[in-house]
Short mmCIF file of C-alpha atoms and ligand atoms in Angstrom, two decimals:
data_model
loop_
_atom_site.label_atom_id
_atom_site.label_comp_id
_atom_site.label_asym_id
_atom_site.label_seq_id
_atom_site.Cartn_x
_atom_site.Cartn_y
_atom_site.Cartn_z
CA MET A 26 -133.69 -16.75 0.86
CA ILE A 27 -130.01 -16.93 -0.10
CA VAL A 28 -126.93 -15.04 1.14
CA MET A 29 -124.53 -13.65 -1.48
CA LYS A 30 -121.13 -12.33 -0.37
CA PHE A 31 -118.90 -10.35 -2.71
CA GLY A 32 -115.21 -10.07 -1.79
CA GLY A 33 -112.91 -7.09 -2.22
CA THR A 34 -111.89 -7.78 -5.82
CA SER A 35 -115.54 -8.32 -6.74
CA VAL A 36 -116.28 -4.70 -5.73
CA GLU A 37 -112.87 -3.22 -6.53
CA ASP A 38 -114.04 -0.60 -9.04
CA ALA A 39 -117.01 0.60 -11.09
CA PRO A 40 -117.04 -2.27 -13.67
CA ALA A 41 -116.78 -4.84 -10.86
CA ILE A 42 -119.70 -3.29 -8.95
CA GLU A 43 -121.72 -3.18 -12.18
CA ARG A 44 -121.14 -6.93 -12.55
CA VAL A 45 -122.31 -7.46 -8.96
CA ALA A 46 -125.60 -5.70 -9.75
CA GLY A 47 -126.07 -8.03 -12.74
CA ILE A 48 -125.31 -11.15 -10.69
CA VAL A 49 -127.71 -10.12 -7.93
CA ARG A 50 -130.41 -9.35 -10.50
CA SER A 51 -130.09 -12.93 -11.78
CA ARG A 52 -130.97 -14.22 -8.27
CA LEU A 53 -133.89 -11.89 -7.46
CA ALA A 54 -136.44 -14.71 -7.36
CA GLU A 55 -134.49 -16.27 -4.51
CA ASP A 56 -134.62 -13.23 -2.21
CA PRO A 57 -130.92 -12.47 -1.84
CA VAL A 58 -129.33 -10.90 1.22
CA VAL A 59 -126.12 -9.24 0.01
CA LEU A 60 -122.89 -8.81 1.95
CA VAL A 61 -119.94 -6.89 0.59
CA SER A 62 -116.29 -6.55 1.57
CA ALA A 63 -114.44 -3.26 1.45
CA LEU A 64 -113.16 -2.23 -2.00
CA ALA A 65 -110.00 -4.26 -2.78
CA ARG A 66 -107.02 -3.07 -0.68
CA ALA A 67 -109.11 -0.49 1.24
CA THR A 68 -108.76 -2.38 4.54
CA ASP A 69 -104.97 -2.56 4.10
CA GLN A 70 -104.87 1.17 3.34
CA LEU A 71 -106.94 1.99 6.43
CA LEU A 72 -104.56 -0.09 8.50
CA ALA A 73 -101.56 1.64 6.93
CA ALA A 74 -103.14 5.01 7.81
CA GLY A 75 -103.65 3.82 11.40
CA LYS A 76 -100.03 2.66 11.66
CA ALA A 77 -98.73 5.93 10.22
CA ALA A 78 -100.84 7.85 12.76
CA ALA A 79 -99.63 5.65 15.63
CA ALA A 80 -96.05 6.37 14.53
CA GLY A 81 -96.85 10.08 14.84
CA ASP A 82 -97.07 10.75 11.09
CA ARG A 83 -100.45 12.48 11.10
CA ASP A 84 -99.95 14.01 7.65
CA ARG A 85 -99.29 10.66 6.00
CA ALA A 86 -102.33 9.16 7.75
CA LEU A 87 -104.60 11.97 6.51
CA GLU A 88 -103.12 11.70 3.03
CA LEU A 89 -104.08 8.01 2.92
CA SER A 90 -107.58 8.77 4.16
CA GLU A 91 -107.94 11.47 1.50
CA ALA A 92 -106.86 8.99 -1.20
CA LEU A 93 -109.56 6.62 0.03
CA ARG A 94 -112.11 9.44 -0.01
CA GLN A 95 -111.24 10.29 -3.62
CA ARG A 96 -111.40 6.65 -4.70
CA HIS A 97 -114.83 6.06 -3.16
CA LEU A 98 -116.31 9.28 -4.52
CA ARG A 99 -114.84 8.62 -7.97
CA THR A 100 -116.22 5.06 -8.04
CA ALA A 101 -119.68 6.24 -6.94
CA CYS A 102 -119.61 9.07 -9.47
CA GLU A 103 -118.68 6.70 -12.32
CA LEU A 104 -121.59 4.43 -11.46
CA LEU A 105 -124.37 6.77 -10.49
CA PRO A 106 -126.30 9.29 -12.51
CA GLY A 107 -126.42 12.82 -11.03
CA THR A 108 -129.49 12.55 -8.80
CA HIS A 109 -128.42 9.23 -7.34
CA PHE A 110 -124.85 10.46 -6.83
CA SER A 111 -126.02 13.57 -5.01
CA LYS A 112 -127.98 11.32 -2.61
CA VAL A 113 -125.07 9.01 -1.79
CA GLN A 114 -122.35 11.67 -1.71
CA PRO A 115 -123.32 13.11 1.71
CA ALA A 116 -123.62 9.58 3.11
CA LEU A 117 -120.08 8.80 1.91
CA GLU A 118 -118.70 12.14 3.07
CA SER A 119 -120.24 11.69 6.53
CA ASN A 120 -117.81 8.80 7.12
CA PHE A 121 -114.66 10.78 6.41
CA LYS A 122 -114.96 13.38 9.18
CA PRO A 123 -115.04 10.71 11.94
CA LEU A 124 -112.26 8.82 10.12
CA GLN A 125 -110.03 11.91 10.07
CA GLU A 126 -110.84 12.63 13.71
CA LEU A 127 -109.97 9.07 14.65
CA LEU A 128 -106.62 9.23 12.81
CA THR A 129 -105.83 12.59 14.42
CA GLY A 130 -106.63 11.11 17.84
CA VAL A 131 -104.42 8.07 17.18
CA ALA A 132 -101.59 10.42 16.07
CA THR A 133 -101.96 12.52 19.24
CA LEU A 134 -101.92 9.50 21.53
CA ARG A 135 -99.49 7.58 19.34
CA GLU A 136 -101.46 4.51 20.17
CA LEU A 137 -103.56 2.25 17.98
CA SER A 138 -105.46 -0.10 20.31
CA PRO A 139 -107.41 -3.14 19.05
CA ARG A 140 -110.62 -1.21 19.77
CA SER A 141 -109.50 1.78 17.67
CA THR A 142 -108.30 -0.61 14.96
CA ASP A 143 -111.80 -2.06 14.68
CA CYS A 144 -113.36 1.36 14.45
CA LEU A 145 -110.79 2.35 11.81
CA LEU A 146 -111.16 -0.78 9.66
CA SER A 147 -114.97 -0.66 9.77
CA PHE A 148 -114.96 2.32 7.39
CA GLY A 149 -114.03 0.05 4.46
CA GLU A 150 -117.24 -2.00 4.64
CA LEU A 151 -119.38 0.97 5.73
CA LEU A 152 -118.37 2.80 2.55
CA SER A 153 -118.56 -0.11 0.11
CA SER A 154 -122.05 -1.12 1.29
CA GLU A 155 -123.19 2.49 0.86
CA ILE A 156 -122.01 2.53 -2.78
CA VAL A 157 -123.28 -0.95 -3.70
CA SER A 158 -126.78 -0.36 -2.29
CA ALA A 159 -127.02 2.99 -4.12
CA VAL A 160 -126.01 1.28 -7.39
CA PHE A 161 -128.66 -1.42 -6.90
CA VAL A 162 -131.34 1.26 -6.40
CA ALA A 163 -130.09 3.23 -9.40
CA ARG A 164 -130.35 0.06 -11.53
CA GLY A 165 -133.95 -0.45 -10.45
CA LEU A 166 -133.40 -3.14 -7.82
CA ALA A 167 -135.36 -2.71 -4.58
CA ALA A 168 -132.50 -2.53 -2.07
CA GLU A 169 -131.79 -1.00 1.32
CA ARG A 170 -128.49 -0.59 3.07
CA VAL A 171 -128.42 -2.06 6.55
CA ASP A 172 -125.62 -1.18 8.97
CA SER A 173 -124.30 -4.63 9.93
CA ARG A 174 -123.42 -3.29 13.38
CA GLU A 175 -127.14 -3.41 14.12
CA CYS A 176 -127.25 -7.10 13.26
CA LEU A 177 -123.95 -8.92 13.78
CA ILE A 178 -123.55 -8.83 17.55
CA THR A 179 -120.24 -10.04 18.97
CA ASP A 180 -118.24 -10.20 22.17
CA ALA A 181 -115.65 -7.49 22.81
CA SER A 182 -112.50 -9.39 21.67
CA HIS A 183 -111.52 -6.59 19.32
CA THR A 184 -109.96 -7.51 15.93
CA LYS A 185 -111.15 -11.13 16.30
CA ALA A 186 -114.55 -10.80 17.93
CA ALA A 187 -116.72 -13.90 18.31
CA PRO A 188 -120.37 -13.73 17.24
CA LEU A 189 -123.16 -13.96 19.81
CA PHE A 190 -125.43 -16.18 17.77
CA ASP A 191 -128.72 -15.82 19.67
CA GLU A 192 -128.55 -12.03 19.75
CA THR A 193 -127.48 -11.90 16.10
CA ARG A 194 -130.39 -14.14 15.10
CA ALA A 195 -132.86 -11.94 16.98
CA ARG A 196 -131.48 -8.76 15.39
CA LEU A 197 -131.60 -10.26 11.90
CA GLU A 198 -135.20 -11.34 12.44
CA GLY A 199 -136.08 -7.82 13.55
CA ARG A 200 -134.16 -5.82 10.94
CA VAL A 201 -133.40 -7.99 7.91
CA ARG A 202 -136.23 -10.54 7.73
CA PRO A 203 -138.95 -7.87 7.18
CA LEU A 204 -137.01 -6.52 4.18
CA VAL A 205 -136.67 -10.00 2.69
CA GLU A 206 -140.39 -10.59 3.17
CA ARG A 207 -141.06 -7.41 1.18
CA HIS A 208 -138.58 -8.62 -1.51
CA VAL A 209 -136.22 -5.74 -0.72
CA ILE A 210 -132.51 -6.68 -0.93
CA PRO A 211 -130.69 -5.92 2.33
CA VAL A 212 -127.11 -4.77 1.53
CA MET A 213 -124.63 -5.02 4.40
CA GLY A 214 -120.91 -4.80 4.99
CA GLY A 215 -119.24 -8.08 5.95
CA PHE A 216 -116.46 -8.32 8.57
CA ILE A 217 -117.89 -5.73 10.97
CA GLY A 218 -120.22 -6.01 13.91
CA ALA A 219 -120.79 -4.45 17.30
CA THR A 220 -120.94 -5.43 20.94
CA LEU A 221 -124.22 -5.39 22.84
CA ASP A 222 -123.31 -1.82 23.91
CA GLY A 223 -122.90 -0.77 20.28
CA VAL A 224 -119.08 -0.59 20.18
CA THR A 225 -117.78 -1.44 16.68
CA THR A 226 -115.94 -4.77 16.34
CA THR A 227 -114.45 -6.85 13.52
CA ILE A 228 -114.36 -10.64 13.30
CA GLY A 229 -110.85 -11.08 11.86
CA ARG A 230 -109.16 -10.29 8.54
CA GLY A 231 -110.90 -11.90 5.60
CA GLY A 232 -113.96 -12.25 7.84
CA SER A 233 -116.67 -11.25 5.36
CA ASP A 234 -116.98 -14.92 4.34
CA TYR A 235 -117.62 -15.74 7.99
CA SER A 236 -120.21 -12.92 8.26
CA ALA A 237 -122.03 -14.48 5.30
CA SER A 238 -122.21 -17.90 6.90
CA ILE A 239 -123.15 -16.53 10.33
CA MET A 240 -126.02 -14.65 8.74
CA GLY A 241 -126.94 -17.49 6.39
CA ALA A 242 -127.11 -19.95 9.27
CA ALA A 243 -128.98 -17.54 11.55
CA MET A 244 -131.60 -16.90 8.87
CA ARG A 245 -131.69 -20.50 7.61
CA ALA A 246 -130.72 -19.52 4.07
CA GLU A 247 -131.15 -22.09 1.31
CA ARG A 248 -127.55 -21.58 0.32
CA ILE A 249 -124.60 -19.25 0.83
CA GLU A 250 -122.71 -17.94 -2.18
CA ILE A 251 -119.15 -16.65 -1.84
CA TRP A 252 -118.31 -14.62 -4.96
CA THR A 253 -114.58 -14.10 -5.51
CA ASP A 254 -111.83 -13.65 -8.11
CA VAL A 255 -111.09 -17.31 -8.92
CA PRO A 256 -113.29 -19.99 -10.56
CA GLY A 257 -114.01 -21.68 -7.21
CA MET A 258 -112.16 -23.76 -4.67
CA MET A 259 -109.26 -25.28 -6.57
CA THR A 260 -106.80 -28.13 -6.20
CA THR A 261 -104.32 -25.53 -4.95
CA ASP A 262 -103.93 -21.74 -4.97
CA PRO A 263 -104.00 -20.88 -8.71
CA ASN A 264 -101.82 -17.86 -8.04
CA LEU A 265 -99.14 -20.22 -6.77
CA CYS A 266 -99.64 -22.96 -9.32
CA PRO A 267 -101.32 -22.05 -12.63
CA GLU A 268 -102.11 -25.73 -13.28
CA ALA A 269 -104.59 -25.75 -10.39
CA ARG A 270 -107.98 -27.25 -11.32
CA LEU A 271 -111.45 -26.41 -10.24
CA ILE A 272 -113.00 -28.70 -7.63
CA GLU A 273 -116.65 -28.99 -8.57
CA GLU A 274 -117.81 -30.63 -5.34
CA ILE A 275 -116.14 -31.02 -1.98
CA SER A 276 -117.31 -32.09 1.46
CA PHE A 277 -117.67 -29.67 4.35
CA GLU A 278 -114.96 -31.57 6.21
CA GLU A 279 -112.35 -31.37 3.46
CA ALA A 280 -113.11 -27.74 2.59
CA ALA A 281 -112.95 -26.73 6.27
CA GLU A 282 -109.59 -28.47 6.61
CA LEU A 283 -108.25 -26.63 3.52
CA ALA A 284 -109.56 -23.28 4.80
CA SER A 285 -107.93 -23.82 8.22
CA PHE A 286 -104.64 -24.76 6.60
CA GLY A 287 -104.25 -21.76 4.34
CA ALA A 288 -106.72 -21.89 1.41
CA LYS A 289 -107.42 -18.18 1.69
CA VAL A 290 -110.42 -18.41 -0.64
CA LEU A 291 -112.47 -19.11 2.52
CA HIS A 292 -111.97 -17.60 5.96
CA PRO A 293 -111.11 -20.55 8.26
CA ALA A 294 -114.30 -20.24 10.35
CA THR A 295 -116.68 -19.88 7.39
CA LEU A 296 -117.95 -23.41 7.22
CA LEU A 297 -118.72 -23.94 10.91
CA PRO A 298 -122.16 -22.22 10.97
CA ALA A 299 -123.03 -23.73 7.58
CA ILE A 300 -122.12 -27.24 8.78
CA GLU A 301 -124.24 -26.81 11.89
CA LYS A 302 -127.34 -25.92 9.88
CA ASN A 303 -126.38 -28.08 6.87
CA ILE A 304 -126.49 -25.20 4.38
CA PRO A 305 -124.56 -25.70 1.12
CA VAL A 306 -121.88 -23.12 0.36
CA PHE A 307 -120.93 -22.23 -3.22
CA VAL A 308 -117.69 -20.53 -4.23
CA LEU A 309 -118.21 -18.63 -7.49
CA ASN A 310 -116.30 -16.31 -9.78
CA SER A 311 -117.74 -12.80 -10.12
CA ARG A 312 -115.67 -12.35 -13.31
CA ASN A 313 -117.32 -15.38 -14.89
CA PRO A 314 -120.75 -15.70 -13.27
CA ALA A 315 -121.81 -18.45 -15.67
CA GLY A 316 -119.06 -20.76 -14.36
CA ALA A 317 -120.08 -23.78 -12.27
CA GLY A 318 -117.95 -22.86 -9.25
CA THR A 319 -117.54 -25.19 -6.30
CA CYS A 320 -120.34 -26.70 -4.25
CA ILE A 321 -119.39 -27.44 -0.64
CA ARG A 322 -121.88 -29.68 1.15
CA ALA A 323 -122.25 -32.47 3.66
CA HIS A 324 -122.04 -35.55 1.47
CA VAL A 325 -120.04 -35.74 -1.69
CA PRO A 326 -119.72 -39.02 -3.61
CA GLY A 327 -116.34 -40.69 -3.04
CA ASN A 328 -113.76 -40.54 -5.78
CA HIS A 329 -110.98 -42.84 -6.83
CA HIS A 330 -108.36 -40.12 -6.43
CA PRO A 331 -106.91 -39.99 -2.92
CA VAL A 332 -106.03 -36.28 -2.86
CA ARG A 333 -108.56 -33.48 -3.09
CA ALA A 334 -106.29 -30.42 -2.77
CA ILE A 335 -103.06 -28.92 -1.44
CA ALA A 336 -102.99 -25.85 0.83
CA ALA A 337 -100.13 -23.74 2.19
CA LYS A 338 -100.26 -21.56 5.28
CA ARG A 339 -97.46 -19.04 5.53
CA HIS A 340 -96.44 -16.85 8.53
CA SER A 341 -95.85 -19.77 10.85
CA THR A 342 -93.22 -20.02 13.56
CA ILE A 343 -91.73 -23.15 15.04
CA VAL A 344 -91.36 -22.94 18.82
CA ASN A 345 -88.93 -25.45 20.37
CA VAL A 346 -89.45 -26.05 24.07
CA ALA A 347 -86.87 -28.18 25.93
CA GLY A 348 -86.72 -29.30 29.54
CA GLU A 349 -84.10 -27.46 31.56
CA ARG A 350 -82.06 -30.55 32.44
CA GLY A 351 -81.95 -32.12 28.98
CA GLU A 352 -85.12 -34.19 29.45
CA ILE A 353 -88.78 -33.43 29.77
CA PRO A 354 -90.18 -33.99 33.24
CA ARG A 355 -93.59 -35.50 33.99
CA GLY A 356 -96.43 -33.04 33.32
CA PHE A 357 -94.22 -30.94 31.01
CA LEU A 358 -96.45 -31.30 27.93
CA ARG A 359 -99.53 -30.29 29.92
CA GLU A 360 -97.71 -27.26 31.34
CA VAL A 361 -96.47 -26.17 27.90
CA LEU A 362 -99.89 -26.51 26.28
CA ALA A 363 -101.47 -24.60 29.18
CA VAL A 364 -99.24 -21.60 28.39
CA PHE A 365 -100.33 -21.60 24.73
CA ASP A 366 -103.93 -21.93 25.84
CA ARG A 367 -103.64 -19.06 28.34
CA HIS A 368 -102.32 -16.79 25.58
CA GLN A 369 -105.09 -17.97 23.21
CA CYS A 370 -102.45 -19.20 20.81
CA GLN A 371 -103.71 -21.98 18.57
CA VAL A 372 -101.19 -24.76 17.98
CA ASP A 373 -101.34 -26.05 14.39
CA ILE A 374 -98.89 -28.94 14.67
CA VAL A 375 -97.09 -30.50 17.61
CA ALA A 376 -94.31 -33.11 17.78
CA SER A 377 -92.54 -34.38 20.87
CA SER A 378 -89.48 -36.43 21.78
CA GLN A 379 -87.75 -37.43 25.03
CA VAL A 380 -86.01 -34.08 25.22
CA ARG A 381 -88.20 -31.49 23.62
CA ILE A 382 -91.60 -30.44 22.32
CA THR A 383 -91.82 -28.64 18.99
CA LEU A 384 -94.91 -26.66 18.02
CA ALA A 385 -95.90 -24.80 14.86
CA VAL A 386 -98.06 -21.72 15.48
CA GLU A 387 -99.12 -18.60 13.63
CA SER A 388 -96.23 -16.11 13.84
CA ASP A 389 -98.42 -13.29 15.16
CA SER A 390 -99.59 -15.39 18.06
CA ALA A 391 -96.08 -16.37 19.24
CA ALA A 392 -96.05 -13.21 21.35
CA PRO A 393 -93.05 -12.22 23.51
CA GLU A 394 -95.25 -12.56 26.65
CA LEU A 395 -96.04 -16.19 25.73
CA LEU A 396 -92.37 -17.00 25.16
CA ALA A 397 -91.44 -15.30 28.45
CA ASP A 398 -93.99 -17.49 30.28
CA LEU A 399 -92.44 -20.61 28.76
CA GLU A 400 -88.95 -19.45 29.73
CA HIS A 401 -89.95 -19.63 33.41
CA PHE A 402 -89.63 -23.41 33.26
CA ALA A 403 -88.07 -24.35 29.90
CA GLN A 404 -85.45 -23.51 27.28
CA VAL A 405 -87.13 -21.89 24.33
CA SER A 406 -86.01 -21.16 20.79
CA CYS A 407 -87.99 -19.98 17.75
CA GLU A 408 -87.67 -20.46 13.99
CA PRO A 409 -89.73 -17.81 12.18
CA ARG A 410 -90.71 -17.67 8.47
CA GLN A 411 -92.03 -21.21 8.26
CA ALA A 412 -95.05 -22.50 6.34
CA ILE A 413 -97.38 -25.45 6.80
CA VAL A 414 -98.20 -27.38 3.64
CA SER A 415 -101.24 -29.69 3.85
CA VAL A 416 -102.36 -32.41 1.51
CA VAL A 417 -106.07 -33.06 2.05
CA GLY A 418 -108.20 -35.93 0.81
CA GLU A 419 -110.84 -38.38 1.89
CA ASN A 420 -109.46 -41.14 4.14
CA LEU A 421 -105.82 -40.25 3.43
CA ARG A 422 -104.85 -42.06 6.63
CA GLY A 423 -105.94 -45.37 5.12
CA ARG A 424 -104.20 -44.96 1.73
CA GLN A 425 -101.07 -47.06 1.46
CA GLY A 426 -98.05 -45.28 0.01
CA ILE A 427 -99.48 -41.78 0.12
CA ALA A 428 -96.83 -40.48 2.56
CA ALA A 429 -94.08 -41.87 0.30
CA SER A 430 -95.59 -40.04 -2.71
CA VAL A 431 -95.92 -36.76 -0.81
CA PHE A 432 -92.44 -36.70 0.70
CA GLY A 433 -90.83 -38.14 -2.45
CA SER A 434 -92.28 -35.24 -4.40
CA VAL A 435 -91.11 -32.65 -1.86
CA ALA A 436 -87.63 -34.18 -1.79
CA ALA A 437 -87.48 -34.09 -5.60
CA ALA A 438 -88.12 -30.36 -5.40
CA GLY A 439 -85.04 -30.05 -3.17
CA VAL A 440 -87.07 -28.89 -0.18
CA ASN A 441 -86.19 -29.78 3.40
CA VAL A 442 -89.06 -30.84 5.66
CA ARG A 443 -88.80 -29.53 9.21
CA MET A 444 -91.84 -31.15 10.93
CA ILE A 445 -94.44 -33.75 9.91
CA SER A 446 -97.96 -34.49 11.13
CA GLN A 447 -99.80 -37.51 9.84
CA GLY A 448 -102.44 -39.66 11.44
CA ALA A 449 -104.03 -37.09 13.75
CA SER A 450 -106.53 -36.27 11.03
CA GLU A 451 -108.00 -38.87 8.70
CA ILE A 452 -108.01 -36.46 5.81
CA ASN A 453 -104.83 -34.42 6.19
CA ILE A 454 -101.06 -34.87 5.94
CA SER A 455 -99.26 -31.68 7.00
CA PHE A 456 -95.61 -30.73 7.14
CA VAL A 457 -93.58 -27.62 7.86
CA ILE A 458 -91.04 -26.13 5.45
CA HIS A 459 -89.33 -22.77 5.09
CA GLU A 460 -91.64 -20.09 3.73
CA ASP A 461 -89.39 -19.49 0.70
CA ASP A 462 -89.79 -23.13 -0.35
CA VAL A 463 -93.60 -22.99 -0.65
CA PRO A 464 -93.85 -22.39 -4.42
CA ALA A 465 -91.38 -25.18 -5.29
CA ALA A 466 -92.98 -27.69 -2.90
CA VAL A 467 -96.57 -26.95 -3.93
CA ARG A 468 -95.83 -27.03 -7.66
CA SER A 469 -93.96 -30.31 -7.37
CA LEU A 470 -96.74 -31.87 -5.27
CA HIS A 471 -99.39 -30.66 -7.69
CA LYS A 472 -97.51 -32.04 -10.67
CA ASP A 473 -97.11 -35.46 -9.02
CA LEU A 474 -100.50 -35.75 -7.28
CA PHE A 475 -102.59 -34.32 -10.15
CA PRO A 476 -100.81 -35.62 -13.26
CA LYS A 477 -101.56 -33.82 -16.52
CA GLY A 478 -103.98 -35.56 -18.85
CA GLU A 479 -105.58 -37.48 -16.01
CA VAL A 480 -109.33 -37.06 -16.03
CA ALA A 481 -109.94 -36.40 -12.36
CA SER A 482 -113.33 -37.55 -11.18
CA TYR A 483 -113.96 -34.21 -9.51
CA GLY A 484 -111.62 -31.73 -11.11
CA SER A 485 -111.41 -30.03 -14.46
CA PRO A 486 -108.57 -27.85 -15.75
CA VAL A 487 -109.15 -24.16 -15.12
CA ASP A 488 -110.36 -22.02 -17.98
CA THR A 489 -107.54 -19.51 -17.95
CA SER A 490 -109.38 -17.17 -20.30
CA ILE A 491 -111.66 -15.83 -17.60
CA GLU A 492 -114.48 -14.12 -19.33
CA VAL A 493 -115.52 -10.74 -18.08
CA THR A 494 -119.27 -10.51 -18.29
CA ALA A 495 -120.26 -6.86 -18.53
CA HIS A 496 -123.38 -6.00 -16.54
CA GLY A 497 -123.87 -9.68 -15.77
CA SER A 498 -125.85 -9.89 -19.00
CA LYS A 499 -124.71 -13.41 -19.87
CA ILE A 500 -126.13 -14.99 -16.76
P1 ADP B 17 -111.98 -12.15 -1.66
O1 ADP B 17 -111.42 -10.77 -1.73
O2 ADP B 17 -113.01 -12.42 -2.71
O3 ADP B 17 -112.45 -12.53 -0.28
P2 ADP B 17 -109.52 -13.64 -1.24
O4 ADP B 17 -108.30 -12.96 -1.77
O5 ADP B 17 -109.75 -13.58 0.22
O6 ADP B 17 -110.79 -13.12 -2.07
O7 ADP B 17 -109.52 -15.18 -1.67
C1 ADP B 17 -109.34 -15.54 -3.02
C2 ADP B 17 -107.90 -15.98 -3.24
O8 ADP B 17 -107.68 -17.19 -2.52
C3 ADP B 17 -107.55 -16.33 -4.65
O9 ADP B 17 -107.17 -15.21 -5.39
C4 ADP B 17 -106.41 -17.34 -4.48
O10 ADP B 17 -105.14 -16.74 -4.67
C5 ADP B 17 -106.49 -17.76 -3.03
N1 ADP B 17 -106.55 -19.22 -2.84
C6 ADP B 17 -105.76 -19.91 -1.97
N2 ADP B 17 -106.03 -21.21 -2.04
C7 ADP B 17 -107.00 -21.39 -2.96
C8 ADP B 17 -107.70 -22.54 -3.47
N3 ADP B 17 -107.46 -23.77 -3.04
N4 ADP B 17 -108.64 -22.32 -4.41
C9 ADP B 17 -108.92 -21.08 -4.86
N5 ADP B 17 -108.28 -19.96 -4.42
C10 ADP B 17 -107.33 -20.12 -3.48
N1 LIG B 18 -112.16 -6.19 4.24
C1 LIG B 18 -111.78 -7.17 5.22
C2 LIG B 18 -110.33 -7.58 4.97
O1 LIG B 18 -109.72 -7.14 4.02
C3 LIG B 18 -112.70 -8.33 5.29
C4 LIG B 18 -112.85 -9.17 4.03
O2 LIG B 18 -112.51 -8.70 2.95
O3 LIG B 18 -113.32 -10.30 4.13
O4 LIG B 18 -109.80 -8.34 5.74
MG1 MG B 19 -111.47 -13.31 1.41
#
């Protein structure tokens, strides 16, 4: 059994969904379990509708929901012959009445709570999984849609719920395993789950990758495939730096570090369940299914090149915390970290001196309540719009001269470095710069660390002419 997850761009419209059917057909012998994201941008549009409703603009909210309704019906209609369309149409329509009621309720209360947000955002994956499973059936694949809220059981931390692994495993064995044994393809929405009481939850934006690995690990899949819009995991974000190269193989440790430090191609938590059960994860391109993609696994042969990839994580804020009398008293660091911990704010980088502690955190988590708690015993100032750039590679800590190369390259790009972290991780050098400087810094680093013409032992230049394989026929 394998798990195949298709991201938003891989199901964005009728031709994309047609390709998905072809790709899944090519894996039938391996008993695929399929997870899909919402159609590209649908989650953002649902959120925009929720925000409009919360601001009291009910009409705008309903207009956005109507646009989503039209898009889903049009996509299904383009893909499905009459009889199949008339079967799926009521199923699609049945989602829009509760969606409109929810938006009307939010507009009346002028309040969009995390719990309502989860309910609202779940419609994206509920709808896409309905369409994709109907297309599979119409193309002669034995498939059945499964509501992932019956299987992915989580705690009640709405918008970032944590999976309850034992319960999830039991539900998958009860609901999904029997389908796999009958060679029927279960088709589920990623990202969404439910509490033990059946209240809808989501596991964080971009979380469909994580759903795939939770389910893959729970069902002991042979491998997990993440199908997306780029050739695989690359030496940096190809949208930031067109010279980025495909990484054919990478270790769990390095890939997890890249995902945590901004390589959006994988949700940061994706690799944890896979590492625990030692299941290889492949990142593949749904626009070029014949491409090799990236294999992420436990042991990857060493390479002569010190750097594997460069990642950038935007939306960071630097929080400066100084002692009230110009020095930091005993126990100050512990007290400061306790505040971040109490507010469940993850600290990405920390630096300290005699007079102050400086921390880089995700901007959304530097909440006013957290800052107010710090102000009870310290002087606090914030610098928003920062980004963390990370250079990741095997045993970077032991490579002489690597820091000089990294910071020389950043300096040559005319970029000022605000904070540095090296040595805490064996495989990562991270530093903080202004968000606007990210493209210049990353391009300069990529040029210097991955020189043109060099035959990297693990990387190959990207084929920029991404081939669109209609109906997956070339696989
Ligand atoms: P999906 O909708 O399939 O989940 P995402 O947009 O979440 O896709 O992730 C794919 C995107 O990740 C790519 O379009 C690319 O811009 C970005 N990305 C960032 N870092 C990397 C990297 N190192 N390798 C490949 N893609 C990356
Ligand atoms: N649709 C969700 C999002 O946009 C989950 C995902 O695509 O992984 O965040
Ligand atoms: Mg994603």
